[in-house]
Short mmCIF file of C-alpha atoms (C1' of nucleotides) in Angstrom, two decimals:
data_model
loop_
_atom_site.label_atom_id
_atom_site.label_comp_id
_atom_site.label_asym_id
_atom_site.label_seq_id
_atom_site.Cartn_x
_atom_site.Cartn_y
_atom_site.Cartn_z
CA UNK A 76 15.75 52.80 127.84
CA UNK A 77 13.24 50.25 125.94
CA UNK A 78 13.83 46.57 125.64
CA UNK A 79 14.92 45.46 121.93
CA UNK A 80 12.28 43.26 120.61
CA UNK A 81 14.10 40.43 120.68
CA UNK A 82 13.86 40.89 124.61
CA UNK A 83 10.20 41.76 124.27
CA UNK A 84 9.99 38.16 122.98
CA UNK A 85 11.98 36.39 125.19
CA UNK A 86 9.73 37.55 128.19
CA UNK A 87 7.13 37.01 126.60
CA UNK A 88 7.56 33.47 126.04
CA UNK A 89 9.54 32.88 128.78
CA UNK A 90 6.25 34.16 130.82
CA UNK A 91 4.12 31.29 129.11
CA UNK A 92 6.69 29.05 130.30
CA UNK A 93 6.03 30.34 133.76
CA UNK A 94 2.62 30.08 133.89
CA UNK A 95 2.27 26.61 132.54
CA UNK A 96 0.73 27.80 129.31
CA UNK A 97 3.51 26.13 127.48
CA UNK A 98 3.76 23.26 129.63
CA UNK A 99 7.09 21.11 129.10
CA UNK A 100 7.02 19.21 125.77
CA UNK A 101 4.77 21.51 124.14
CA UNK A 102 5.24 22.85 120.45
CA UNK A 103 5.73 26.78 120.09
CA UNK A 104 4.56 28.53 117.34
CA UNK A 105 7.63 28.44 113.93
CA UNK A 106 9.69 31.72 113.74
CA UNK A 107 7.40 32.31 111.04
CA UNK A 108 3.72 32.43 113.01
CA UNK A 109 5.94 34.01 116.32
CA UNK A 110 6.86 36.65 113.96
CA UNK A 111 3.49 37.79 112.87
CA UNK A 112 2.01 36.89 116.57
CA UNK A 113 4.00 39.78 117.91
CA UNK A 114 4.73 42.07 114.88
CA UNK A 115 8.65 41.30 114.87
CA UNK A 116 10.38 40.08 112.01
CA UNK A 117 11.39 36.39 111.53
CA UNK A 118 14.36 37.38 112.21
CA UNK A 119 14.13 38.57 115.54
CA UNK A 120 11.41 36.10 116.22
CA UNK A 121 14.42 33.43 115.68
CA UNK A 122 16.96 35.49 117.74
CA UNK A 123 14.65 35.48 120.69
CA UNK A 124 13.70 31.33 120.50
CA UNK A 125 17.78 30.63 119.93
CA UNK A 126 18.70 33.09 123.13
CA UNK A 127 15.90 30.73 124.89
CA UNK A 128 17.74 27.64 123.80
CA UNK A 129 20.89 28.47 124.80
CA UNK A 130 19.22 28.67 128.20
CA UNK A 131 18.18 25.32 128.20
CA UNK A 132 14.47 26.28 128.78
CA UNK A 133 13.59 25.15 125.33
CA UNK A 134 15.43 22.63 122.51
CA UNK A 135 15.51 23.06 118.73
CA UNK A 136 15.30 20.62 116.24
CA UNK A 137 15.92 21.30 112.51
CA UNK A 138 12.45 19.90 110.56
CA UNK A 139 10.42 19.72 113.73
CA UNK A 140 10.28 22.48 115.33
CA UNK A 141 10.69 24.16 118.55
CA UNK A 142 10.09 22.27 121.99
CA UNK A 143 9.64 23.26 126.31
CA UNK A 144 12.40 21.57 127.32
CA UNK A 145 11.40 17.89 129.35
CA UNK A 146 12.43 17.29 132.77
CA UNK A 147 13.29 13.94 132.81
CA UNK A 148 14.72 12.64 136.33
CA UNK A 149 17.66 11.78 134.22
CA UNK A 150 18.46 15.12 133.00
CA UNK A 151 17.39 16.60 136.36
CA UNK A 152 19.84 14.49 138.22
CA UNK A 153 22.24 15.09 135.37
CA UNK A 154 22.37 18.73 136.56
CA UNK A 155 22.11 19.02 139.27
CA UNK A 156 23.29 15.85 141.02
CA UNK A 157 27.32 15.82 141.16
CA UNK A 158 28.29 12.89 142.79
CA UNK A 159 29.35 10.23 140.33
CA UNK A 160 31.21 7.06 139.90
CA UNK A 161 35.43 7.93 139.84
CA UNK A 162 35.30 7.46 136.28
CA UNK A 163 32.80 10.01 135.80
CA UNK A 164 29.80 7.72 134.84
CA UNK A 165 26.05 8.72 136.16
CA UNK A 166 24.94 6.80 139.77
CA UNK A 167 21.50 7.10 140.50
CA UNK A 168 20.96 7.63 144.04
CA UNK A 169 17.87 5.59 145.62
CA UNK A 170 15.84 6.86 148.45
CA UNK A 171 16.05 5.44 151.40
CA UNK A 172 14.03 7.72 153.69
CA UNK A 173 11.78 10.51 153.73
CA UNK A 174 10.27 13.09 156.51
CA UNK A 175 8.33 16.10 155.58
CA UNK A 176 7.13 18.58 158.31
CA UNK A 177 5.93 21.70 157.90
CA UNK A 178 7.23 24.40 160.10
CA UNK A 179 8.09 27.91 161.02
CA UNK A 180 11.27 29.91 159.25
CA UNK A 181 14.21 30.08 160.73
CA UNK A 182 15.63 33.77 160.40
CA UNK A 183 18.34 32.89 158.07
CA UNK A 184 15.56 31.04 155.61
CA UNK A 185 13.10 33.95 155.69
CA UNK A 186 15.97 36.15 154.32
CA UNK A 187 17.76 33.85 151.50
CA UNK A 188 14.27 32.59 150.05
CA UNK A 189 11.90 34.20 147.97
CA UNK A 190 9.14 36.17 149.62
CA UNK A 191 10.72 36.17 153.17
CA UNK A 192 8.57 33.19 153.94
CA UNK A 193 6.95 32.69 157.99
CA UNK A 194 6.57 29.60 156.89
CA UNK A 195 8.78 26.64 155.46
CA UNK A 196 8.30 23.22 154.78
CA UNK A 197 11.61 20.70 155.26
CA UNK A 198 12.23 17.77 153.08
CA UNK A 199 14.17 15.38 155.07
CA UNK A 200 16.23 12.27 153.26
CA UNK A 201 18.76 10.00 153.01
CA UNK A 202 19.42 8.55 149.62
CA UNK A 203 21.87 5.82 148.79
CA UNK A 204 24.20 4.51 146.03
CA UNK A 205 24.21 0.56 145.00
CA UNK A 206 22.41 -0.02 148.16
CA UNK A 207 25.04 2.38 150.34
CA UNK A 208 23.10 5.10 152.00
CA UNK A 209 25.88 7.99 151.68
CA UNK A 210 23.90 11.54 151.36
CA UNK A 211 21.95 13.31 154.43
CA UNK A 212 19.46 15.53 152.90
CA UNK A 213 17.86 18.50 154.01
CA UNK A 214 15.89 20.55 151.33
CA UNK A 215 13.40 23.94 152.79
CA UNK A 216 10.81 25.49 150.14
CA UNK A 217 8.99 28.23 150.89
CA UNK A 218 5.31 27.32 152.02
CA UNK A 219 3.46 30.05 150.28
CA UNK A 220 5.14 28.90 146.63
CA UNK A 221 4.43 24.77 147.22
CA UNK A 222 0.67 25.08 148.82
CA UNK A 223 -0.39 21.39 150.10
CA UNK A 224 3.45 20.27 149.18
CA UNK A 225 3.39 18.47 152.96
CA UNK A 226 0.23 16.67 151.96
CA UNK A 227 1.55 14.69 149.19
CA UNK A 228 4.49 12.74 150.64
CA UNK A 229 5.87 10.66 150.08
CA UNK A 230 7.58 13.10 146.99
CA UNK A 231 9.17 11.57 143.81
CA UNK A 232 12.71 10.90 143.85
CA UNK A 233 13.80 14.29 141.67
CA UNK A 234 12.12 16.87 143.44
CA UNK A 235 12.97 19.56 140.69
CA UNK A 236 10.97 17.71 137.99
CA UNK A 237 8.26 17.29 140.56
CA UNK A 238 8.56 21.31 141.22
CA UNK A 239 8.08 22.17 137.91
CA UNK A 240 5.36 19.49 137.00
CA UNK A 241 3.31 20.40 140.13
CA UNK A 242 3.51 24.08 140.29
CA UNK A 243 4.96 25.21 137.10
CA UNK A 244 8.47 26.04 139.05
CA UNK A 245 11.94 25.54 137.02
CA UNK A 246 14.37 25.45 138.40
CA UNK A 247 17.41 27.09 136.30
CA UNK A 248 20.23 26.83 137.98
CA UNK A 249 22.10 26.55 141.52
CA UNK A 250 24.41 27.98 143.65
CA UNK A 251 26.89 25.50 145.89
CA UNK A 252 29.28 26.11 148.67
CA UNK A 253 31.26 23.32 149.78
CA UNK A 254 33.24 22.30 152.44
CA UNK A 255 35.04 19.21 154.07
CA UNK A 256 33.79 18.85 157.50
CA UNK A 257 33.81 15.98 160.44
CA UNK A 258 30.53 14.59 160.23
CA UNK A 259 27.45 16.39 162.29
CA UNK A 260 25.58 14.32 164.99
CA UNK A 261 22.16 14.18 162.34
CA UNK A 262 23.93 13.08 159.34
CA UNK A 263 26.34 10.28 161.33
CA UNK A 264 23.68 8.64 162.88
CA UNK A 265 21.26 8.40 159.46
CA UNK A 266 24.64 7.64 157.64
CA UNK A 267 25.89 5.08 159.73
CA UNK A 268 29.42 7.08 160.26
CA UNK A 269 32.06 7.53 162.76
CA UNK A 270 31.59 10.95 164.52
CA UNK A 271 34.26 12.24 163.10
CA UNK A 272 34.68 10.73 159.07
CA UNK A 273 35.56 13.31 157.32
CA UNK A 274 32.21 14.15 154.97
CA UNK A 275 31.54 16.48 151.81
CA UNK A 276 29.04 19.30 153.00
CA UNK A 277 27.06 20.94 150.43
CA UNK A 278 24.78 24.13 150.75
CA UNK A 279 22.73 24.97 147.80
CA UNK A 280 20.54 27.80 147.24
CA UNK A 281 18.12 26.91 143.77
CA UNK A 282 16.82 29.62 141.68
CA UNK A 283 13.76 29.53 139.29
CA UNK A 284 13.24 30.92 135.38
CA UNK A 285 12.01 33.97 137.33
CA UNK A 286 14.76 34.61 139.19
CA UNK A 287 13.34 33.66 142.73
CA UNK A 288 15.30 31.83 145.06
CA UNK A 289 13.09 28.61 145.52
CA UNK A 290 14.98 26.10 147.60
CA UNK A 291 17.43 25.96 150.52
CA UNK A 292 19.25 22.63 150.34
CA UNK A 293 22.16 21.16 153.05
CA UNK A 294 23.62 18.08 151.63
CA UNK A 295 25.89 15.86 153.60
CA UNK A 296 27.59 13.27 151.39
CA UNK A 297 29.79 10.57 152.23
CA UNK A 298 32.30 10.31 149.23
CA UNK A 299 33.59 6.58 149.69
CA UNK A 300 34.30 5.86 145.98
CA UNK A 301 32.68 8.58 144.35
CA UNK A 302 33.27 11.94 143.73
CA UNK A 303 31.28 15.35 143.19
CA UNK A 304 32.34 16.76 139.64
CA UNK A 305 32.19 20.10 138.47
CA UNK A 306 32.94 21.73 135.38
CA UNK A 307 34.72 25.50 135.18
CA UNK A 308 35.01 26.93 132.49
CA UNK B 107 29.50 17.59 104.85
CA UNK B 108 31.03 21.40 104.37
CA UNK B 109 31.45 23.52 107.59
CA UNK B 110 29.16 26.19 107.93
CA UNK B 111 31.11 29.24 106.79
CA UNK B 112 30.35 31.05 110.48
CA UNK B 113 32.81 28.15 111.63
CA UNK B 114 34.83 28.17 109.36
CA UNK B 115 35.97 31.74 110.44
CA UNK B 116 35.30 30.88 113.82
CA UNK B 117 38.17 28.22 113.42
CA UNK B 118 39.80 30.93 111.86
CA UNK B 119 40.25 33.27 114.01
CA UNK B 120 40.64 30.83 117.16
CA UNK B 121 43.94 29.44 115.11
CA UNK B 122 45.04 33.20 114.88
CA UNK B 123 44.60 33.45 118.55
CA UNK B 124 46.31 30.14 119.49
CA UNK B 125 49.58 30.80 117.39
CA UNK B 126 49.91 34.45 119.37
CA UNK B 127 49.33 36.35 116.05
CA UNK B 128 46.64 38.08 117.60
CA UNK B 129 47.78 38.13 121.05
CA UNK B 130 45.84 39.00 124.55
CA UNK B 131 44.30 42.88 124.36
CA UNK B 132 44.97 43.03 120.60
CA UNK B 133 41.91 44.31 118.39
CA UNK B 134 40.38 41.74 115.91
CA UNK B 135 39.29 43.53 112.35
CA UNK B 136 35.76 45.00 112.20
CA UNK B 137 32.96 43.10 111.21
CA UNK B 138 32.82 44.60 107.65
CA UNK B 139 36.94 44.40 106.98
CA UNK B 140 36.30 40.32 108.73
CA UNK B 141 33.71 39.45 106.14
CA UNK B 142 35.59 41.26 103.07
CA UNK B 143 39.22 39.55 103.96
CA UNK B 144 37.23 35.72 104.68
CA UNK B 145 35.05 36.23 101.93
CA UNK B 146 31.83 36.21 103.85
CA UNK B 147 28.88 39.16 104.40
CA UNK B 148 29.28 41.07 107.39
CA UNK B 149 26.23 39.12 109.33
CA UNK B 150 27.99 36.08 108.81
CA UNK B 151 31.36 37.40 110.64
CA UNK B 152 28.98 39.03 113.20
CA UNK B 153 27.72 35.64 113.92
CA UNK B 154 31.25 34.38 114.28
CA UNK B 155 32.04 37.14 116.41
CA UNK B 156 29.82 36.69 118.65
CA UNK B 157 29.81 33.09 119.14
CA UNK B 158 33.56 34.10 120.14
CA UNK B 159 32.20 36.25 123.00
CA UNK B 160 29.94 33.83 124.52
CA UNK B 161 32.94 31.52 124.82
CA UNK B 162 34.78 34.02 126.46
CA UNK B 163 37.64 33.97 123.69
CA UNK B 164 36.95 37.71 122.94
CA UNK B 165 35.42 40.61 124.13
CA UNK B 166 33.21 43.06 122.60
CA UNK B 167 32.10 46.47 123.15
CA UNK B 168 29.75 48.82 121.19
CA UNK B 169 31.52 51.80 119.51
CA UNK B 170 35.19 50.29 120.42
CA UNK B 171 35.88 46.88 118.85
CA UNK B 172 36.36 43.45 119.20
CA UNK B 173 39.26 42.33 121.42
CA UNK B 174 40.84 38.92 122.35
CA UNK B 175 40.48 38.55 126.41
CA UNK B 176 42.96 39.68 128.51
CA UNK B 177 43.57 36.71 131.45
CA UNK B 178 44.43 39.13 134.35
CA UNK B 179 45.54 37.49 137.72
CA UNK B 180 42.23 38.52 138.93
CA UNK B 181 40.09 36.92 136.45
CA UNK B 182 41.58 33.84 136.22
CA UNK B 183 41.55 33.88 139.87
CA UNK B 184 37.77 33.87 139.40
CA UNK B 185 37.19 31.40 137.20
CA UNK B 186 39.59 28.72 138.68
CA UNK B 187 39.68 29.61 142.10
CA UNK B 188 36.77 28.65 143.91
CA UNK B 189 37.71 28.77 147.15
CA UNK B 190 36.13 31.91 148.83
CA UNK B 191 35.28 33.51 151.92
CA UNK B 192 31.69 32.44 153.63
CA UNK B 193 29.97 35.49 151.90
CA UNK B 194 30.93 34.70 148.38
CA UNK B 195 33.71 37.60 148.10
CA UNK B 196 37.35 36.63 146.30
CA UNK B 197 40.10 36.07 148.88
CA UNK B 198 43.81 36.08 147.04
CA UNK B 199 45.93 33.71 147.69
CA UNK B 200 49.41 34.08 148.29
CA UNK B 201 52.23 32.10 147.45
CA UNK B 202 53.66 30.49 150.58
CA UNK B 203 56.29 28.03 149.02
CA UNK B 204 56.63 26.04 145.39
CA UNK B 205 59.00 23.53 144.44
CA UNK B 206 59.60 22.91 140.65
CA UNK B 207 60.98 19.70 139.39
CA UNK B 208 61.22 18.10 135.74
CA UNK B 209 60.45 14.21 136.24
CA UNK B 210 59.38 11.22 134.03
CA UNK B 211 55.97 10.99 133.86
CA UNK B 212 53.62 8.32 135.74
CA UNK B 213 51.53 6.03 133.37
CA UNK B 214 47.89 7.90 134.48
CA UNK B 215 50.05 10.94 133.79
CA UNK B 216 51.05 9.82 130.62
CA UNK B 217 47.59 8.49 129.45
CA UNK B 218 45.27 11.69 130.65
CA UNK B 219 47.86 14.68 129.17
CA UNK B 220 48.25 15.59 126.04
CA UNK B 221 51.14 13.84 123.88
CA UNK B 222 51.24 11.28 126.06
CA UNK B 223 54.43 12.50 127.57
CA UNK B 224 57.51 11.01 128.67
CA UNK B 225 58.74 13.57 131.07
CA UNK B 226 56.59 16.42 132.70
CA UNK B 227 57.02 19.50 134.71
CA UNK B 228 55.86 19.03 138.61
CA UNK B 229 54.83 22.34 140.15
CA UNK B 230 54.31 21.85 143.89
CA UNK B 231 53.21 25.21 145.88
CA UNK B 232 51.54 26.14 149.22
CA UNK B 233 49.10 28.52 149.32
CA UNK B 234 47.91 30.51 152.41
CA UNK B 235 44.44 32.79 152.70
CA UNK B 236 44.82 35.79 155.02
CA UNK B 237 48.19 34.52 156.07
CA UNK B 238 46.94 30.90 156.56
CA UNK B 239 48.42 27.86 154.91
CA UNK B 240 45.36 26.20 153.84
CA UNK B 241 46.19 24.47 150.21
CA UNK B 242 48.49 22.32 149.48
CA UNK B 243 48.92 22.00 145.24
CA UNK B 244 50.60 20.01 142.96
CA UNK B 245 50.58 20.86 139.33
CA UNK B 246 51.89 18.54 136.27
CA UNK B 247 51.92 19.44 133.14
CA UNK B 248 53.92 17.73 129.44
CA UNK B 249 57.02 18.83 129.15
CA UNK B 250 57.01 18.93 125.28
CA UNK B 251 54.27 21.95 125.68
CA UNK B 252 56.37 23.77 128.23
CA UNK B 253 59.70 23.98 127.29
CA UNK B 254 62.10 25.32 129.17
CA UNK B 255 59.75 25.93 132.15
CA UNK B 256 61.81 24.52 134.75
CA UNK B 257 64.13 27.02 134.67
CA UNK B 258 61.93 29.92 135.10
CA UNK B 259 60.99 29.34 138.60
CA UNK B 260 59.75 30.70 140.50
CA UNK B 261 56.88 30.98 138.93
CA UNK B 262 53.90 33.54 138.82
CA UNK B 263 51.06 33.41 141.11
CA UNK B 264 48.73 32.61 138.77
CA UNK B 265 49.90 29.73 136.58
CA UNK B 266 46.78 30.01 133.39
CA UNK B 267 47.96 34.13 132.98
CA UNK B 268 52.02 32.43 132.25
CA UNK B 269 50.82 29.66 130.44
CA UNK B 270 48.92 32.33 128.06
CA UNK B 271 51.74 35.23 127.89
CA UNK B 272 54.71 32.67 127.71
CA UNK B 273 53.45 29.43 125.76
CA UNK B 274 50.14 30.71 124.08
CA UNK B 275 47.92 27.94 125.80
CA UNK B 276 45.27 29.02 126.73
CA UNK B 277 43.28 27.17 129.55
CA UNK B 278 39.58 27.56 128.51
CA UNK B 279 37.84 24.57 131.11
CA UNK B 280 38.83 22.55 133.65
CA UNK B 281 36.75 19.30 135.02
CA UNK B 282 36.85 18.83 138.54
CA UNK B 283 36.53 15.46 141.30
CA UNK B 284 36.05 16.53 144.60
CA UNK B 285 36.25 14.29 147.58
CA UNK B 286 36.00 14.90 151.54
CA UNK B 287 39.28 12.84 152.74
CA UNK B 288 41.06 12.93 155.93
CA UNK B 289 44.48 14.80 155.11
CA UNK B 290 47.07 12.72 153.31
CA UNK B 291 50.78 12.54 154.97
CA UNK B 292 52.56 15.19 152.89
CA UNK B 293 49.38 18.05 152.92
CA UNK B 294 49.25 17.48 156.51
CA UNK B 295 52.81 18.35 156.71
CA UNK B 296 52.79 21.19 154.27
CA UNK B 297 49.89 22.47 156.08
CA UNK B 298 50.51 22.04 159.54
CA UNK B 299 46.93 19.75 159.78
CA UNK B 300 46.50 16.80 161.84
CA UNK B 301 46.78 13.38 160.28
CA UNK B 302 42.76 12.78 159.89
CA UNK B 303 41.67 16.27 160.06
CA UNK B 304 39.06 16.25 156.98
CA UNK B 305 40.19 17.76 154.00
CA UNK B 306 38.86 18.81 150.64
CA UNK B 307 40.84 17.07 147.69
CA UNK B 308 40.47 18.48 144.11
CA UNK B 309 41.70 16.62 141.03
CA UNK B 310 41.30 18.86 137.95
CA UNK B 311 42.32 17.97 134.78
CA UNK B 312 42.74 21.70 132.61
CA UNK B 313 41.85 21.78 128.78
CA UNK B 314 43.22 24.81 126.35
CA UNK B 315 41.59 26.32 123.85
CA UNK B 316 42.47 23.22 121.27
CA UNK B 317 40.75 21.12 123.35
CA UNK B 318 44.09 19.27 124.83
CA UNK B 319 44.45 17.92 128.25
CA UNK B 320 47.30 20.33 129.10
CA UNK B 321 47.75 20.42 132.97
CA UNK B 322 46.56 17.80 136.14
CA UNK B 323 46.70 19.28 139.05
CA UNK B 324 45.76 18.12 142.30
CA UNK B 325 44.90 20.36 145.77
CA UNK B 326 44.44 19.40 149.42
CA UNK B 327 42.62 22.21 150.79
CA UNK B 328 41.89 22.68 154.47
CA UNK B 329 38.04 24.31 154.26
CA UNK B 330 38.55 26.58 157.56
CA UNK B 331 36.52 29.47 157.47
CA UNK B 332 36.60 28.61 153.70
CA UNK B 333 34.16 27.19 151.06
CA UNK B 334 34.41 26.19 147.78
CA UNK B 335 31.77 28.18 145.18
CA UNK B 336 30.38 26.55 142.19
CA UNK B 337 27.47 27.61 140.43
CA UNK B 338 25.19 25.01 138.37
CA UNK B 339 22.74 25.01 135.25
"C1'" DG C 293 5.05 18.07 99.42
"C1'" DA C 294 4.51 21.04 103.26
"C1'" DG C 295 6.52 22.77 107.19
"C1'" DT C 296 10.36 23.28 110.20
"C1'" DG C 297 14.86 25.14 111.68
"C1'" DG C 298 19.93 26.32 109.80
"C1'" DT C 299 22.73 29.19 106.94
"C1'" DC C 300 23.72 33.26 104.34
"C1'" DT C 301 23.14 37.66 102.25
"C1'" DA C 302 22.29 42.80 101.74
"C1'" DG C 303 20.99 46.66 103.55
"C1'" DA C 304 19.11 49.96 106.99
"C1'" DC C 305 19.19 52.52 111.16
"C1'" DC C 306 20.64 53.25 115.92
"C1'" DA C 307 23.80 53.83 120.08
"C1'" DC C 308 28.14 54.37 121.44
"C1'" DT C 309 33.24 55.70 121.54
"C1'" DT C 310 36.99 58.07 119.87
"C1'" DT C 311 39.35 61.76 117.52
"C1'" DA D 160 32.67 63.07 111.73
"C1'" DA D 161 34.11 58.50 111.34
"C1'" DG D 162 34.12 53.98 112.86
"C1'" DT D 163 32.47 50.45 115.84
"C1'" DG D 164 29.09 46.98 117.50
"C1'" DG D 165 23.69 46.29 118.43
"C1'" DT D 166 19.16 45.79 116.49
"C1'" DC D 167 15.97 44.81 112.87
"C1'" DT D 168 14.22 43.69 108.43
"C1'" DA D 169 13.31 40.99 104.04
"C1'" DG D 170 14.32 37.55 101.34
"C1'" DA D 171 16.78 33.43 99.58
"C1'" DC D 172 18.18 28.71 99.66
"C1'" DC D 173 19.27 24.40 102.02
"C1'" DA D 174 18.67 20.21 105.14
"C1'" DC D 175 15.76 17.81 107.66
"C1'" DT D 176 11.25 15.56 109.42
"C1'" DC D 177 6.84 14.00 108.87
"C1'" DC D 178 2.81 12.78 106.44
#
DNA sequence: GAGTGGTCTAGACCACTTT
DNA sequence: AAGTGGTCTAGACCACTCC
């Protein structure tokens, strides 16, 4: 029951990731030096680093070398920002608001996010597209994981990028149910909406490199010319 | 400006699986016999191979083989059926009504499928969860690809399984535009809804393995006890 | 020219499934 | 026991980037 090597590697760098040892942009060691660091082959060493690029958590270039994959807020809202212009062209959405309180769990947050938090703190916004404010945002972190987070609104527009840049936290991927729903009291009134427009409701849990459930996100979009696109495959 | 041989055999063996030479289930030569009938060493058809699997064209299993993927209603169901119960589990759903007519095509029609086709196939169905009508669908897909399929209604449950066993097409992706919408005339209708209830509308536009646009198909889905699961990285 | 990743080979050994 | 994929090694050559 022992990892293969290649694993052994993976972790292992993966773990530097983690810890901000390799922060994002830095240069890893060639297949060659990663090799002899751990006592695997090249080989294997390469195995491991293509595995980790397939991920996304680093990015390969042929006669440069291997890179931690940048956050940009471009890429960030690339990912993990669906709603776009009908012909499937980027928007960025502006902020238009911001609250963030600190405050105690509710029970459903203390079970979905990592470490069964007592404590939360709630990032409250409302973002808009070409000057529209459509989306009612409501993101919960666990305190414990984003010490002093409260303390340094207002936050930057992509929180993800800011997650990862301020406490070494990537996020890897999400998890979205949605549903069509009359709009709620909160989001009409920040929206500007009838009580009962029909609005997109999204519910998001976000997930780190380490497997922790990070983020508890209720998104309440307006989709008046745009739409929320998805890939399956 | 040579392709690498890996994809060379990749393209290979994706052209043996796209005629129905190797149909669904059958077993695909071993990685030695691969690399002695292409002409390659056997790391080189391993690398092929396995490229394969992680595109979900093939399936492999230590001590067994290599095997193309068999599309079961179930796990197509899964991968282009998002609509599930609160929880995350599967629901089925069953067939409630479908209406199959052969039609000339509308110019979007026309310009988005494949072949640019004069006349397609229109596949309208209801669909009901736990006995309740709740999606409305309308499938359209060329004619040239699908000959003949007018006269085989009605038609399975799961449309990407027939497409497979009876026209070798086989739906890889599909690229999705949701919107939150009250509930247009004929869903509302078909449903049973009332005229502004909010409903979630899903235009999908399906791609096959050869990378043609081979089906458009739009829902109207009534999110009642419902939600729609995606998953993002 | 030195260093990087990308492709390709040949061979070894292991773990697993089937007969 | 025979055949399969999974892991690992060692070495070669190429294409590309940067100095």
């Amino acid at each position: 029951m022992t990892q293969p090597l290649y694993k052994v590697v993976i972790d292992t760098i993966v773990g530097r990731i983690a810890s901000g040892a390799l922060p994002p942009g830095a240069m890893l060691p060639s297949e060659t030096q990663l090799g002899a660091e751990l006592g695997v082959s090249q080989g294997t060493a390469r195995k491991a680093l293509s595995e980790l690029e397939a991920r996304g958590l680093v990015q390969r270039a042929q006669g440069r070398g291997t890179f931690v994959t940048v956050r940009t807020p471009e890429s960030s809202l690339f990912n993990f920002f669906r709603l776009r212009n009908p012909d499937g062209s980027q928007t960025i959405p502006e902020l238009v608001s911001e609250h963030v309180t600190r405050r105690a769990a509710t029970d459903t947050e203390a079970s979905k996010l990592y470490g069964t938090p007592r404590d939360v703190v709630e990032i409250e916004r409302v973002r808009s597209l070409s000057g529209v404010p459509l989306v009612h945002e409501v993101s919960v972190v666990p305190l414990p994981l984003f010490a002093g987070i409260a303390d340094r609104a207002p936050l930057p527009n992509t929180l993800y990028v800011f997650y990862q840049q301020a406490y070494s936290c990537i996020i890897v991927r999400a998890d979205e149910k949605l549903r069509s729903i009359p709009a709620p009291a909160p989001a009409a009134a920040a929206l500007g909406l009838d009580r009962d427009a029909p609005v997109l409701s999204v519910e998001r849990i976000a997930t780190d490199v380490l497997g922790r459930a990070v983020e508890r996100r209720t998104s309440i979009c307006a989709t008046h010319g745009y739409s929320y696109f998805v890939s399956l495959s």
